[in-house]
Short mmCIF file of C-alpha atoms in Angstrom, two decimals:
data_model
loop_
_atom_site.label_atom_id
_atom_site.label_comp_id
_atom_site.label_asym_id
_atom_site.label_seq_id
_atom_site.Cartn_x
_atom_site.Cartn_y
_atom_site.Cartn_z
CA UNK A 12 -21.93 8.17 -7.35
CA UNK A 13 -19.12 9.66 -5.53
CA UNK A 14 -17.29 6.67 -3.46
CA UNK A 15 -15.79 7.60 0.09
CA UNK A 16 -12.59 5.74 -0.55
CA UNK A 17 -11.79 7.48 -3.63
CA UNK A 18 -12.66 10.92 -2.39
CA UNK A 19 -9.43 12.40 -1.67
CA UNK A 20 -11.03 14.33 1.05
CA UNK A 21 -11.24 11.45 2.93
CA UNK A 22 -7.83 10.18 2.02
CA UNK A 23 -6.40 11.06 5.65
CA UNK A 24 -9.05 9.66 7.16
CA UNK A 25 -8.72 6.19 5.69
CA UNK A 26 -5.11 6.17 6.57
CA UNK A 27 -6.31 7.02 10.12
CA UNK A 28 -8.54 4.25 10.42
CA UNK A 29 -5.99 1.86 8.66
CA UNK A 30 -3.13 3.04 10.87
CA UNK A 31 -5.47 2.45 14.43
CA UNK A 32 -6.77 -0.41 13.04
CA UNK A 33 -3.25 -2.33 12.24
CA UNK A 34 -2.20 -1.34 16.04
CA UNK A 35 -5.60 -3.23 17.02
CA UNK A 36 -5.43 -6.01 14.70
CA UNK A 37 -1.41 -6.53 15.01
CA UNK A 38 -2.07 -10.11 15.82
CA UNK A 39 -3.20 -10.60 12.13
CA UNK A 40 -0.20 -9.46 10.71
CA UNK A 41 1.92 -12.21 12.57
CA UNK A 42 0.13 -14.95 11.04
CA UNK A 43 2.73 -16.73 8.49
CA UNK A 44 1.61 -18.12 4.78
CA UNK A 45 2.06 -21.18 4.41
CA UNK A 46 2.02 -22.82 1.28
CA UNK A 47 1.72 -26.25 1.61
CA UNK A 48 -1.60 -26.24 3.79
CA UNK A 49 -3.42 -24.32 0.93
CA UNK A 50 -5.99 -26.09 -0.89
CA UNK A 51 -8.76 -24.13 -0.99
CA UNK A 52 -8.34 -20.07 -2.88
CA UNK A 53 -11.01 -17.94 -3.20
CA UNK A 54 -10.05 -15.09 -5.79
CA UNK A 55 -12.35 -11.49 -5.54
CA UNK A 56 -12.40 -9.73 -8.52
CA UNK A 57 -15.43 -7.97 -8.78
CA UNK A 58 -16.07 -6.22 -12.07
CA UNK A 59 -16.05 -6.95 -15.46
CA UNK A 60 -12.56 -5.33 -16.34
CA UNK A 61 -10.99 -6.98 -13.09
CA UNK A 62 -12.25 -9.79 -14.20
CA UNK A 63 -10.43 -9.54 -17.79
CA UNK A 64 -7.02 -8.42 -16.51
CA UNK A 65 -7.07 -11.21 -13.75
CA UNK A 66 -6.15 -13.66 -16.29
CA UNK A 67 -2.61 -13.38 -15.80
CA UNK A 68 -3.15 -13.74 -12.25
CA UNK A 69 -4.87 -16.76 -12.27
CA UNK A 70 -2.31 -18.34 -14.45
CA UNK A 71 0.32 -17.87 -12.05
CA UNK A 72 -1.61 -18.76 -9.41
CA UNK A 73 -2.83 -22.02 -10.92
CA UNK A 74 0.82 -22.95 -11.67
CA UNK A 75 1.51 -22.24 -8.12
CA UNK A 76 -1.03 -24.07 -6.63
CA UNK A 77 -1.96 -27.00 -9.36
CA UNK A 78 -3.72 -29.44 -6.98
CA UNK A 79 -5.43 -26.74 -5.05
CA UNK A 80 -9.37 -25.39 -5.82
CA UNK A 81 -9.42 -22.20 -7.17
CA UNK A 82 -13.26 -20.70 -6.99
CA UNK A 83 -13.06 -16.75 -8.15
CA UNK A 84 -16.09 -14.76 -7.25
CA UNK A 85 -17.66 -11.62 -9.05
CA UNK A 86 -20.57 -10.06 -9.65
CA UNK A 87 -22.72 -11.55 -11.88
CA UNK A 88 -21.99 -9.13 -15.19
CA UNK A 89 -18.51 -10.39 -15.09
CA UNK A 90 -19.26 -14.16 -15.13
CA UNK A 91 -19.24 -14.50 -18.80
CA UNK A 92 -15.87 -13.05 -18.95
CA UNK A 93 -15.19 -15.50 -15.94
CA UNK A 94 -15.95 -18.54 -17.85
CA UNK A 95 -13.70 -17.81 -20.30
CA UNK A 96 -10.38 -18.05 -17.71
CA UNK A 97 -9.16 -21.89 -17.59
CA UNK A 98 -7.30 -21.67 -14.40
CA UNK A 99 -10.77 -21.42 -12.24
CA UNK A 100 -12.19 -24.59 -10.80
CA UNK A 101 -15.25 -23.05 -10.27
CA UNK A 102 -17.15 -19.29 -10.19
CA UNK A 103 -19.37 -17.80 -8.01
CA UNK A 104 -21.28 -14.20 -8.30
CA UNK A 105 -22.47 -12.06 -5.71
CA UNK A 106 -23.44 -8.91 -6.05
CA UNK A 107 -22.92 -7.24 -2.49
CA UNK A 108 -25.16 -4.05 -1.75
CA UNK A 109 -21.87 -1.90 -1.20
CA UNK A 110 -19.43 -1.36 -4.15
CA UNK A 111 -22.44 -1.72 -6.05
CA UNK A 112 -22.15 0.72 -9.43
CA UNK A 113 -25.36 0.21 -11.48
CA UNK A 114 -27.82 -0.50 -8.09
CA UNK A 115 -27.58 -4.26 -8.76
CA UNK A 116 -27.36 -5.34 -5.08
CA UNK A 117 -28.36 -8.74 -3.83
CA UNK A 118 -29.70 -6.56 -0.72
CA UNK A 119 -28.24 -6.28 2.98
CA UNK A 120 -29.56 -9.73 3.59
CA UNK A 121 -26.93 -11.63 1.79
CA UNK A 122 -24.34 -10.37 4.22
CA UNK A 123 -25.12 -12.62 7.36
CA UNK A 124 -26.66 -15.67 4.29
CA UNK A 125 -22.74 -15.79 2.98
CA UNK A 126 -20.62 -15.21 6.60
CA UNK A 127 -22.75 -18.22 7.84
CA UNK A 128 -22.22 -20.13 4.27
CA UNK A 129 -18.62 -19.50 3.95
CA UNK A 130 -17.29 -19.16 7.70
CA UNK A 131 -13.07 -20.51 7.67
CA UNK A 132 -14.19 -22.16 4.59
CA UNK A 133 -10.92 -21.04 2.77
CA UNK A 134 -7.35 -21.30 3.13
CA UNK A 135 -6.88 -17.95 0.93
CA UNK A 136 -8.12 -15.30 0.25
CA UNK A 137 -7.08 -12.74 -2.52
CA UNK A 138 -8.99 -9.56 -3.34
CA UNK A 139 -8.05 -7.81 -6.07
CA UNK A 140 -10.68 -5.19 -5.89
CA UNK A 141 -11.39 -2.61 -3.54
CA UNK A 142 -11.92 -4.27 -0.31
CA UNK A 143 -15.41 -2.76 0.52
CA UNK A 144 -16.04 -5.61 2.02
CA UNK A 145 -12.65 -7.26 3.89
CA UNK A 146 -15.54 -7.14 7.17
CA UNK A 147 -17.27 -9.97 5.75
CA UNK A 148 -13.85 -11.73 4.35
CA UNK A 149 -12.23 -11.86 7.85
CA UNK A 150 -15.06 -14.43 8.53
CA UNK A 151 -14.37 -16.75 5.52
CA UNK A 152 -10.51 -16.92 4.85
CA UNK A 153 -7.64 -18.39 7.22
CA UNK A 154 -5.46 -15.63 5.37
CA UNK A 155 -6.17 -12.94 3.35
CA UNK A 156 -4.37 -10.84 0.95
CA UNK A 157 -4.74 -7.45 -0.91
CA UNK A 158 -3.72 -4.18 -1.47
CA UNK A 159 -2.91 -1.64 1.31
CA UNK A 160 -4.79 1.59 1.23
CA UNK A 161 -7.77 0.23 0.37
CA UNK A 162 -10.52 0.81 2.70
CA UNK A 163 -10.50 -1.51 5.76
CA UNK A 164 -6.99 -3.28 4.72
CA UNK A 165 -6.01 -3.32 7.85
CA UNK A 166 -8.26 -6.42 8.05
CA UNK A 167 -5.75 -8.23 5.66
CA UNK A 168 -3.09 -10.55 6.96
CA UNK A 169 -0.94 -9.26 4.32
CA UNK A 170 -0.93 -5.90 2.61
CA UNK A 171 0.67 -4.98 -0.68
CA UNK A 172 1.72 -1.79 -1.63
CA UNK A 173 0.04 -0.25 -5.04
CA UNK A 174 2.72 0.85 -7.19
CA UNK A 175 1.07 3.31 -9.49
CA UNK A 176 3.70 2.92 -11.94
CA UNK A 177 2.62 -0.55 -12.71
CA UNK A 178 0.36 -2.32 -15.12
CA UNK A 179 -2.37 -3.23 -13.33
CA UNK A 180 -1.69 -6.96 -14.34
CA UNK A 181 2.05 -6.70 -13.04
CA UNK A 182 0.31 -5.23 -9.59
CA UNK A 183 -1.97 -7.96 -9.56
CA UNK A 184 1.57 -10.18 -10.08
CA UNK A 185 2.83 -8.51 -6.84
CA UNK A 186 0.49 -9.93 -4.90
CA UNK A 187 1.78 -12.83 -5.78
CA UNK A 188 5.18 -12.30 -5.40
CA UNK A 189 4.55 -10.95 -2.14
CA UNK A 190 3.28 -14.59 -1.27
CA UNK A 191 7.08 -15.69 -2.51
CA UNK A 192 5.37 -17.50 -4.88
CA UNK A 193 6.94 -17.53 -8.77
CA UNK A 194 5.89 -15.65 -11.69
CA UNK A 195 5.65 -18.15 -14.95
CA UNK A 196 3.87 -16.11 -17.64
CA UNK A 197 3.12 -12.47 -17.41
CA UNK A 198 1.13 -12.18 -20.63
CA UNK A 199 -2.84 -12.09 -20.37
CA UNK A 200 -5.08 -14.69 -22.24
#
């Protein structure tokens, strides 16, 4: 299944959108972290080998954040993986109908079911997946975080750059860092 956002014919076109979109959502971008109010993080990673490589990530951000609830959401093949991370209060699994590689969708209805569930419910927000659906985060998170040129990240309160360079562990570290929040332990579990 050829995805839109990875089609490099359309690559001009999501920066299009992204660039109108920042000038319309500039207000978002003005919105400053701050750590002390956080006590509530919902972590996306959505498939199984996000899921693996998050590890790391969750380490860091447990040691950031020790007194705060970390709940990371995926789809439901990656929840065994999930269980095996320490650093996770708690996991939940959704398996949104876009995104969706092996047409295991929950169906369109789950949309509007989880806005209404999860409206402002969290402090943070971090999605370390593709962002096919930053629409339906905008509703749930007080901030939000994730990579830039992804599609819709102009719905994030803070973009990251993807440095290609990277490990995708160290990127997932940047996120982080972009936070100004410290790096403890950069090896995965």
């Amino acid at each position: 299944m050829n995805r839109i956002h990875k089609n490099p014919k359309y690559k001009g076109f999501i920066k299009f959108i992204d660039y109108f979109g920042d000038i319309v959502f500039f207000y978002k971008k003005k919105k400053k972290f701050k750590k002390e109010k956080v006590k509530k993080i919902l972590v996306v990673s959505e498939y199984l080998g996000d899921v693996i490589v998050a590890s790391s990530f969750l380490k860091n951000l447990r040691y950031n954040f020790p007194d705060a609830e970390i709940i990371l959401q995926c789809r439901k093949q990656a929840k065994d993986a999930a269980e095996c991370i320490p650093y996770i209060n708690r996991i939940t699994t959704i398996n949104f109908p876009f995104g969706s590689k092996f047409g295991d969708n929950d169906g369109y209805l789950i949309i509007p079911k989880y806005i209404i569930k999860n409206i402002k419910k969290y402090d943070l927000i971090v999605s370390l997946g593709g962002l096919m659906y930053n629409p339906i985060l905008i509703f749930c998170g007080k901030y939000i975080l994730g990579f830039e040129g992804k599609v819709l990240s102009f719905l994030l309160n803070k973009k990251v750059k993807i440095n290609k360079n990277k490990h995708v562990v160290e990127r997932y570290l940047d996120l982080l860092k972009a936070l100004n929040l410290k790096i403890y332990d950069k090896r995965l579990e």
